[in-house]
Coordinates of C-alpha atoms and ligand atoms in Angstrom, one line a residue:
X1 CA 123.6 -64.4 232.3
X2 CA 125.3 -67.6 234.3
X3 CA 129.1 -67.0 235.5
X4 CA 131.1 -70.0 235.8
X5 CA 134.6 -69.8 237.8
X6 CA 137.1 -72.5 237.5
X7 CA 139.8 -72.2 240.2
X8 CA 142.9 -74.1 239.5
X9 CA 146.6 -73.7 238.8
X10 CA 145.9 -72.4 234.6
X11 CA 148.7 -72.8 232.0
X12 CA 148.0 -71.1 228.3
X13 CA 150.4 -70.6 225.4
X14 CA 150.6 -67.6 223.7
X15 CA 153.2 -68.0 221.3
X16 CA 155.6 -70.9 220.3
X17 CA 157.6 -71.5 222.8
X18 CA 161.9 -70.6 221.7
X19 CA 162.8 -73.4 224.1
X20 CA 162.7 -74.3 228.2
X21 CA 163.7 -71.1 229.5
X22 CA 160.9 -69.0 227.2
X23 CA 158.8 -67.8 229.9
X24 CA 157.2 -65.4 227.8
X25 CA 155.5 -68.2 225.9
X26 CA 153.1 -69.0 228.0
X27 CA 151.2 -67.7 230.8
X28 CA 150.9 -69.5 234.2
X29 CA 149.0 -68.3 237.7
X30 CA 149.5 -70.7 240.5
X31 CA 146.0 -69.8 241.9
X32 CA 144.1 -68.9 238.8
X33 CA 140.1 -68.1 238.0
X34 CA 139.0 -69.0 234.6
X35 CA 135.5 -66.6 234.5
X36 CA 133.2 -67.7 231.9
X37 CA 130.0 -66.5 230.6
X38 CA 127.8 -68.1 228.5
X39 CA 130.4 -70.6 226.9
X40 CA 133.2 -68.0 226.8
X41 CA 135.9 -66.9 228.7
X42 CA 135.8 -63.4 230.0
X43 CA 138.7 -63.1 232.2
X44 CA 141.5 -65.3 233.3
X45 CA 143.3 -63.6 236.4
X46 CA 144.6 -65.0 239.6
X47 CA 141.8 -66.0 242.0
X48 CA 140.5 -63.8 244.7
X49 CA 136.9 -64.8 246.9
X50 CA 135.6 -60.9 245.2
X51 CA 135.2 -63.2 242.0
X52 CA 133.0 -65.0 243.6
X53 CA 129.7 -63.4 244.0
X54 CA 126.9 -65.3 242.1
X55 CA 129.4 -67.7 240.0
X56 CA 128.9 -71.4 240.0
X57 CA 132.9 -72.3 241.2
X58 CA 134.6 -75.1 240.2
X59 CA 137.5 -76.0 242.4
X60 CA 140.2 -78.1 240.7
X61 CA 142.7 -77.1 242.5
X62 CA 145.9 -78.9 242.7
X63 CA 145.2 -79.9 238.8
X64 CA 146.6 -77.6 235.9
X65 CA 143.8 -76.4 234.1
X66 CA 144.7 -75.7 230.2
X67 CA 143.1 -75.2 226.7
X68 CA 141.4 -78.0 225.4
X69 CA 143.2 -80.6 222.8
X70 CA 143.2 -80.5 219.3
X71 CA 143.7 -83.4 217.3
X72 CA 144.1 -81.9 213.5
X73 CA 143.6 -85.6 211.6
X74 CA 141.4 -88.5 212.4
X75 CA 139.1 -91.6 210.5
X76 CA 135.8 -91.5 212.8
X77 CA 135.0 -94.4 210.5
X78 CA 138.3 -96.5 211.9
X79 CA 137.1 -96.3 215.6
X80 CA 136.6 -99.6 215.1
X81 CA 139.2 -101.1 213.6
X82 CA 142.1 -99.5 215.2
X83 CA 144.7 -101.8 216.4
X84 CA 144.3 -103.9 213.6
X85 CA 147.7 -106.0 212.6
X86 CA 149.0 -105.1 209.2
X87 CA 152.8 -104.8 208.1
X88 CA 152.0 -101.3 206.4
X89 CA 149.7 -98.3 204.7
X90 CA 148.7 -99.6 201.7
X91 CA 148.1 -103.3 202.9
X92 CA 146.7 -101.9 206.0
X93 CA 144.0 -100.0 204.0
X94 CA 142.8 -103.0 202.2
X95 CA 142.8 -105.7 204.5
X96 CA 140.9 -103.4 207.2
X97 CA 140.4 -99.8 206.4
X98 CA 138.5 -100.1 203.3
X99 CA 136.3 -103.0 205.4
X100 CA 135.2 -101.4 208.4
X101 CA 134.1 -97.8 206.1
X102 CA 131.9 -100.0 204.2
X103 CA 129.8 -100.7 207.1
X104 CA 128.8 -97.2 207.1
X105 CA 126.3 -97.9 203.9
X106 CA 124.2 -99.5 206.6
X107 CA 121.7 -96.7 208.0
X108 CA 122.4 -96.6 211.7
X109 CA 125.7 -97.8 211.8
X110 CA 127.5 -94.1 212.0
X111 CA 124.8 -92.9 214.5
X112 CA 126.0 -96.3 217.2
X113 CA 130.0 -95.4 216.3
X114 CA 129.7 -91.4 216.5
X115 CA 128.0 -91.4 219.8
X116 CA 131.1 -93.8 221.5
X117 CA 133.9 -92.1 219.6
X118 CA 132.6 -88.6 220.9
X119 CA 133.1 -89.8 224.0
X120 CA 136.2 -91.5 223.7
X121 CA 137.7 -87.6 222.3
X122 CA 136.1 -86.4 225.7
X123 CA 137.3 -88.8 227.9
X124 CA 141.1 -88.0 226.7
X125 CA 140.3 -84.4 226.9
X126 CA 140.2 -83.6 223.2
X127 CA 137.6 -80.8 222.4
X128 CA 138.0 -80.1 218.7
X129 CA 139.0 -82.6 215.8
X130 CA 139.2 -82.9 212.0
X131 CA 137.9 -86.0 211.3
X132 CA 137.5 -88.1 207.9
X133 CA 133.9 -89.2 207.7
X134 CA 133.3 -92.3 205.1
X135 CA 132.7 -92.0 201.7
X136 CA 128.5 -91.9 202.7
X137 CA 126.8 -88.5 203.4
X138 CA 124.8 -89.9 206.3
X139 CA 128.5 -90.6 208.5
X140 CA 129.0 -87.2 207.6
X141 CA 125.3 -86.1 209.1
X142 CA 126.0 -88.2 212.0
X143 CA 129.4 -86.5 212.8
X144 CA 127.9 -83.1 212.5
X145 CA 124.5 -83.7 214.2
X146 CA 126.6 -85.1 217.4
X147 CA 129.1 -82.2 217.6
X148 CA 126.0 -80.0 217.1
X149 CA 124.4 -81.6 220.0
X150 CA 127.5 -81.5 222.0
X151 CA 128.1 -77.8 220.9
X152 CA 131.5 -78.7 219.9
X153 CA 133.6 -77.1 217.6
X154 CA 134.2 -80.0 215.4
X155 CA 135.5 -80.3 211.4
X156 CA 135.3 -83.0 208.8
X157 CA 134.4 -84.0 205.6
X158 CA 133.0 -86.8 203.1
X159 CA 136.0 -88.7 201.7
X160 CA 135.9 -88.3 198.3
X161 CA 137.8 -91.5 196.2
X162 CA 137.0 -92.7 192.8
X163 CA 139.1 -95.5 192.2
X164 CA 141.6 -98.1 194.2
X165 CA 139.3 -99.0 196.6
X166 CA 136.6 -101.5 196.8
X167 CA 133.6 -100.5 194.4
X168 CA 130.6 -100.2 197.1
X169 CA 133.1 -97.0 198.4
X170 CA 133.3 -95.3 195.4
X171 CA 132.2 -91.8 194.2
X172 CA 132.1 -90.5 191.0
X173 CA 134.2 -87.2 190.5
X174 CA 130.8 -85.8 189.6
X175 CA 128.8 -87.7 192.8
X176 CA 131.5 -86.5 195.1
X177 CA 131.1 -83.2 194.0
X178 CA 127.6 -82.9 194.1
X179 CA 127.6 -85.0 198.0
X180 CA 130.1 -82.4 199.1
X181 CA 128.5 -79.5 198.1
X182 CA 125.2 -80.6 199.8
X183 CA 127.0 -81.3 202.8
X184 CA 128.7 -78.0 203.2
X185 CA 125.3 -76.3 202.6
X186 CA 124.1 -78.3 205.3
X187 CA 126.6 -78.1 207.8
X188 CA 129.2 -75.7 207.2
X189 CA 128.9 -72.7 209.3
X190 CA 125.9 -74.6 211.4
X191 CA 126.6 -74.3 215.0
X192 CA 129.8 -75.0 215.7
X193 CA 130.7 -77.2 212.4
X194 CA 133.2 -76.5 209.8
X195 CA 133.5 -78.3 206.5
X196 CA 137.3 -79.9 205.2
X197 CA 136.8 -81.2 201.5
X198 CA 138.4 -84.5 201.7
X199 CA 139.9 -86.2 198.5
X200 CA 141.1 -89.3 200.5
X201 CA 144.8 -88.8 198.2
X202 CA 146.3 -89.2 195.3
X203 CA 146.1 -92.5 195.1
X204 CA 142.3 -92.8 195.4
X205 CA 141.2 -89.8 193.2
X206 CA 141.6 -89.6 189.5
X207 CA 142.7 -86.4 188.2
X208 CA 138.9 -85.7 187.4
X209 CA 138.0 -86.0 191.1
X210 CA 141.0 -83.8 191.6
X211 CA 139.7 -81.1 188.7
X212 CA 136.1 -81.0 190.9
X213 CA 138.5 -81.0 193.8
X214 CA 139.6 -77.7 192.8
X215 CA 136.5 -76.2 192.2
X216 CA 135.0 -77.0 195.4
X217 CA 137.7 -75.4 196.7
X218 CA 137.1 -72.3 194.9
X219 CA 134.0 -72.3 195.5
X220 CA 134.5 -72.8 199.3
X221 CA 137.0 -71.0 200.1
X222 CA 136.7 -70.7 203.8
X223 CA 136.4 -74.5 204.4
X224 CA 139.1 -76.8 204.8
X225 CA 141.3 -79.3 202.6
X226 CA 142.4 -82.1 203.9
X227 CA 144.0 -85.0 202.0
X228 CA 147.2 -87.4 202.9
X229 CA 151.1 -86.9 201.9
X230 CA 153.8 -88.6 201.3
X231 CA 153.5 -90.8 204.1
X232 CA 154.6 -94.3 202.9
X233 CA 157.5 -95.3 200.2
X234 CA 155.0 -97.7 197.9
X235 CA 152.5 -95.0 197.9
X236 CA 155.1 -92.3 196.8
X237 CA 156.2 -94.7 193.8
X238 CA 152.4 -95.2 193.4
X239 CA 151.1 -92.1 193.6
X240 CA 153.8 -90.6 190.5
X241 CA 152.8 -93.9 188.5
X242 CA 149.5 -92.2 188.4
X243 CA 150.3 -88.5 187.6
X244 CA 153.6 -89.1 186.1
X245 CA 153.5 -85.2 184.7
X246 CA 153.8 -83.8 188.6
X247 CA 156.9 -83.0 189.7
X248 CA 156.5 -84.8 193.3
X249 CA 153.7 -85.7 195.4
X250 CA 153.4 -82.2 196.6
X251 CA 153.5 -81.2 193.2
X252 CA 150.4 -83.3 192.1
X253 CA 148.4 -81.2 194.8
X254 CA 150.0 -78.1 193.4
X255 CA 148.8 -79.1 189.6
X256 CA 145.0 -78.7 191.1
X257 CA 145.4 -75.7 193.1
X258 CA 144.8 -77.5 196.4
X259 CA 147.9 -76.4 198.5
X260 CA 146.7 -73.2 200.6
X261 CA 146.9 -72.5 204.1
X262 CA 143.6 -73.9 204.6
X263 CA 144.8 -77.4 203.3
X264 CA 145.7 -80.1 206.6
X265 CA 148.3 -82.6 204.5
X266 CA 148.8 -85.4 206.6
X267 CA 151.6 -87.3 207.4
X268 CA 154.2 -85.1 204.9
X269 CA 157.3 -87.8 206.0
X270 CA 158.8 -88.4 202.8
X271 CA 159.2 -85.0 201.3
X272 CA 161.9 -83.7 199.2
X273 CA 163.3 -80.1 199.5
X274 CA 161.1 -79.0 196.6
X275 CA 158.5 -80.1 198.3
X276 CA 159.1 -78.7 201.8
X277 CA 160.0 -75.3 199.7
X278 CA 156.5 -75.8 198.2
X279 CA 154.6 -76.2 201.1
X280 CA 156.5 -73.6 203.5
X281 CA 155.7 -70.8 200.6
X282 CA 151.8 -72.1 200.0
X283 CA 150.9 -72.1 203.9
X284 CA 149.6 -75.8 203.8
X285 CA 150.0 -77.5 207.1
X286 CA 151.9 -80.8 207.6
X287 CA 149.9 -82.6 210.2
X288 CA 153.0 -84.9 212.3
X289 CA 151.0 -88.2 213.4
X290 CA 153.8 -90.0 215.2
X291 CA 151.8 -93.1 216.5
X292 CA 150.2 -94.0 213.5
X293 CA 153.8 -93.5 211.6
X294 CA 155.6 -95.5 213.9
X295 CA 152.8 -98.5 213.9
X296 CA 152.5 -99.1 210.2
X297 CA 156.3 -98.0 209.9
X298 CA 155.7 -95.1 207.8
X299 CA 158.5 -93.5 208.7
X300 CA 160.0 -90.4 211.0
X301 CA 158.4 -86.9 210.8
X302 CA 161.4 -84.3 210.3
X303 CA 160.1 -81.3 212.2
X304 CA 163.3 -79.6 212.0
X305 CA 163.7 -79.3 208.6
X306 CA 159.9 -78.3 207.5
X307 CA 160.0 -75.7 210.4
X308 CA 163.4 -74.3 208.7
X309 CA 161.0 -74.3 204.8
X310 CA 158.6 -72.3 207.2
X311 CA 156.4 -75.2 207.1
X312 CA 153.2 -74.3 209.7
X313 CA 152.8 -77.9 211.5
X314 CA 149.8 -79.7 213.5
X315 CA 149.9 -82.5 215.5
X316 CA 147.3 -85.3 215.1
X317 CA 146.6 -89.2 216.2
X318 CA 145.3 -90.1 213.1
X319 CA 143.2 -92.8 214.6
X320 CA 143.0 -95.8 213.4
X321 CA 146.2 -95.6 212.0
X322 CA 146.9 -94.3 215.2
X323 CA 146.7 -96.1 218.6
X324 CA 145.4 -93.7 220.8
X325 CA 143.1 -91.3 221.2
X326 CA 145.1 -89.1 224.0
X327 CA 147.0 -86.2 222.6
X328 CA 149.3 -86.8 225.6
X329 CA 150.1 -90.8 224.1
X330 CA 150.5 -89.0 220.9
X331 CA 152.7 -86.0 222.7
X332 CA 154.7 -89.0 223.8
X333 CA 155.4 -90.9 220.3
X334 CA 156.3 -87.4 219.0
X335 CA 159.0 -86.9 221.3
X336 CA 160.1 -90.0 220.6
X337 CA 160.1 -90.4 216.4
X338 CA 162.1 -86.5 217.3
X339 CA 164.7 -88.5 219.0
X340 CA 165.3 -90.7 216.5
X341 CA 166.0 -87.9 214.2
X342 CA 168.4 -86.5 217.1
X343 CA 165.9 -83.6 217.5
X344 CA 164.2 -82.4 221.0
X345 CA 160.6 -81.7 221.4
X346 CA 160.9 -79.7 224.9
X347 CA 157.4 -80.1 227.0
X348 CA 156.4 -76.4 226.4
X349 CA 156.6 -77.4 222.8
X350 CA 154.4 -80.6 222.8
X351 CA 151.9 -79.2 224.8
X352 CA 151.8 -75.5 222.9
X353 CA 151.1 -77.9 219.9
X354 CA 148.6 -80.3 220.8
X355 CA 146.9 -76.4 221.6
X356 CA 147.3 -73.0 220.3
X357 CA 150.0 -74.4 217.8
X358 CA 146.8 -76.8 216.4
X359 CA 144.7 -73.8 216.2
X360 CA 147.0 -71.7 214.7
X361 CA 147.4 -74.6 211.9
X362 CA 143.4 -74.4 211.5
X363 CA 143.7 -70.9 211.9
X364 CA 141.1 -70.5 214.6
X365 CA 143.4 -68.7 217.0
X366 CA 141.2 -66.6 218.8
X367 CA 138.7 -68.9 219.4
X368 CA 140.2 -72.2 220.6
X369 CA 143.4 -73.3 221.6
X370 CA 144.3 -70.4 224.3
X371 CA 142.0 -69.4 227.7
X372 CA 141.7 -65.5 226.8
X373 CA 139.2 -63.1 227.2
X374 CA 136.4 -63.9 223.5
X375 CA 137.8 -67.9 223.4
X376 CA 135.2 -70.6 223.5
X377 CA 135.5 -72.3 226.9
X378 CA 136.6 -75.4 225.6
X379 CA 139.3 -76.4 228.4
X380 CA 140.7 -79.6 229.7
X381 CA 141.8 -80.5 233.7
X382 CA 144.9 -82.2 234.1
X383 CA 146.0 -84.7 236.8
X384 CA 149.5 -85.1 237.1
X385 CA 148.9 -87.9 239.8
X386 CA 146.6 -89.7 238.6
X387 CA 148.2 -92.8 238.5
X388 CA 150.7 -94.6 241.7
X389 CA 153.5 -94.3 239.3
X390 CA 152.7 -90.6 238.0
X391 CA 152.2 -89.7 242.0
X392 CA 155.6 -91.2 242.8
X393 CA 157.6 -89.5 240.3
X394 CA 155.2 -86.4 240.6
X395 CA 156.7 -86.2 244.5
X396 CA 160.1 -85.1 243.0
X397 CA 158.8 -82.8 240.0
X398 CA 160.0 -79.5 240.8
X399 CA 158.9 -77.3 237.7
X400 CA 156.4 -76.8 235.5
X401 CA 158.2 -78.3 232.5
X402 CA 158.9 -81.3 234.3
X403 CA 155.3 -81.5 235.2
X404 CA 154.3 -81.5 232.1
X405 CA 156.9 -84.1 230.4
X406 CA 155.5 -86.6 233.2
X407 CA 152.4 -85.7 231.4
X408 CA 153.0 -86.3 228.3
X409 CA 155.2 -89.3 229.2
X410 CA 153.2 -91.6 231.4
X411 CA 149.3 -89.4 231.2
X412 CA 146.5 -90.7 229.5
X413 CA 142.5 -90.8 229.4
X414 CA 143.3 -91.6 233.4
X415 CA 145.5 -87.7 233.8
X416 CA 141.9 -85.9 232.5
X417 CA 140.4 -85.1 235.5
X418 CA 137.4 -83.5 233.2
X419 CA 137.0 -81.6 230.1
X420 CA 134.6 -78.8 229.3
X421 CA 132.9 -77.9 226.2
X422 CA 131.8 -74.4 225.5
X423 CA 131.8 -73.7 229.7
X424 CA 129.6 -77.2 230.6
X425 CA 131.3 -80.3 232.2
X426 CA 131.3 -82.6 229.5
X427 CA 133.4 -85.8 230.9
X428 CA 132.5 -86.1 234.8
X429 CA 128.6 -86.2 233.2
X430 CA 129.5 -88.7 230.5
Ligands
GUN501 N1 146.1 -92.7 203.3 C1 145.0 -92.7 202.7 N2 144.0 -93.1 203.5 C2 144.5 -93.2 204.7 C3 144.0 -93.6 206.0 O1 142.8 -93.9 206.2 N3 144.9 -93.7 207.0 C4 146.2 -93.4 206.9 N4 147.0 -93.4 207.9 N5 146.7 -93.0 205.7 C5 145.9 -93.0 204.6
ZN502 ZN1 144.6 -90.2 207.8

């Protein structure tokens, strides 16, 4: 059996943190060994040469070694049309969005985009995502085969839309059924895949997509659900044009049994108290995407208030709506959109999000998101001097919170020293 050591300083979360001063949050070992055997971690402890003895050892010292990042809501299928220019969601979608997913008709085309996105999530030190695949099977075989081949722990879905969108993207509410229940045969449960039945939203699904919605979800019910909410103003007004007999957004959800808490709702800006009620006492997760909400000026994510409803939150870039790949850009924007609402986001906060929060929100704790003994050795290494300008504020950091708000504040792809994937290297061999 191969025994891997990485020696570094280690930071892992094991609850949310109650503010700065929560110590027993977390756990931290200035001179720590992650042991790992076959993929796993075994032990985390502080570092001692007895570990040693016939283990491959990675040194990474002075870099903080921590869980790798989740990103909880992503479009594959936009990695190549993010940054695009558009004033806001819905005009956004059809000058660009609904463009660049039709090119994934074309055999070939999601094998070329897969391969470079995987990378890009590596590069930035993210080691699971949910991602929306297009409305074709085959972007959904090319997701799965990659993480397979990567041995990540990766989940996603078909998107599933029967009207509002440009015919060649269209499903039936009887194709979509039949596509997606193919597709979770094939790759649900299949190394490390997991399947999220995708109804795109409200908009985009007649309510007899949202009827075969329902019964996938009964008859799946350990995959995932994952759909957009309340994110924009015009789709709000839109979205109760079209099922006028809901009470609320939320509410149309509700109507087809889709809010559990295996259902990722992204975005969830606009919501009333009904709504946050709703969604607090169902379990669903409102995924925060704070760089995509501030670039198509979507509007400002009340954490606050949806933590107060008991809301369970994840954190996500929502690429290409959002502009970075890097949980620590996105870490960034959500301190800031938290400002605005005159509410803090302390670094032990951001960063317990980004990992055990996000797996606590796909309810994988346990198995990602922490470095403890059974957890999948999926772990990122962190370079808080990367850069000339993170070294010179990095000579006056003094604690591990302000270590870790430089981070968040000015990190990037360029702060991921490497990333590992079920206990192998997987960004220094890219
Ligand atoms: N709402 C429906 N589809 C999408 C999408 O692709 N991106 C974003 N940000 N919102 C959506
Ligand atoms: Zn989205």
């Amino acid at each position: 059996m191969s025994r891997t050591i990485l020696r570094g300083r280690v930071l892992t979360f094991l609850d949310e943190p109650q503010g700065l001063e929560d110590t027993e949050s977390y756990r931290y070992l200035e001179d720590g060994a992650v042991v790992i055997e076959d993929g796993k971690v075994v032990e985390l402890t502080d570092y001692s040469p007895a570990l040693a003895a016939g283990a491959e050892i990675f040194d990474h010292r002075p870099h903080l070694i921590m869980p790798g990042f989740i990103d909880t809501h992503l479009h594959y299928v936009q990695s190549q049309m993010i940054a695009s220019y558009a004033g806001s969601l819905l005009e956004w979608l059809n000058t660009y969005t609904f463009v660049a997913e039709q090119k994934f008709a074309e055999q070939g085309h999601a094998d070329h985009v897969v391969s470079a996105f995987y990378d890009e999530l590596i590069r930035h030190g993210t080691t699971t995502a949910v991602a929306y695949c297009s409305v074709h099977p085959q972007s959904v075989d090319a997701y799965f085969a990659e993480a397979e081949k990567r041995n990540m722990l990766m989940i996603g879905g078909k998107v599933m839309m029967d009207r509002n969108a440009p015919e060649p993207l269209l499903d039936t509410a009887q194709s979509g059924y039949d596509d997606t229940t193919a597709l979770i045969a094939r790759w649900h449960g299949r190394g490390r895949g997991l399947y999220a039945i995708s109804p795109r939203f409200a908009l985009t699904s007649t309510p007899e997509q949202m009827e075969a919605t329902r019964a996938l979800v009964g008859e799946h019910p350990d995959c995932y659900m994952q759909t957009h909410l309340s994110e924009n103003a015009a789709e709000v007004t839109y979205a109760m044009e079209l099922y006028p007999q809901a009470k609320d957004y939320a509410g149309i959800y509700e109507d087809y049994g889709l809010l559990s808490p295996r259902s990722l709702m992204g975005h969830a800006i606009h919501l009333s108290h009904r709504e946050a009620k709703l969604m607090g006492e169902t379990g669903a997760v409102a995924v925060f995407c704070p760089t995509s909400n501030l670039f198509l000026g979507s509007g400002l994510f009340d954490h606050q208030r949806l933590r107060q409803c008991g809301v369970r939150i994840g954190v996500a870039t929502d690429i290409g709506g959002g502009t970075s790949y890097s949980m620590l850009r996105t870490l960034d924007e959500a301190y800031k959109v938290l400002q605005l609402r005159g509410q803090r986001l302390t670094p032990l906060n951001a960063f317990y999000m980004t990992t055990l929060g996000n797996a606590r929100a796909l309810l994988l704790e346990g198995t990602i998101g922490s470095i403890m003994p059974g957890a999948s050795a999926d772990l990122v290494v962190l370079d808080a001097r990367a850069t000339p300008a993170m070294a010179l504020r990095m000579s006056t950091v003094e604690t591990l919170a302000e270590e870790l708000f430089l981070l968040q504040t000015l990190g990037d792809d360029r702060s991921v020293a490497e990333a590992y994937v079920a206990g192998a290297r997987a960004k220094s061999v890219l």
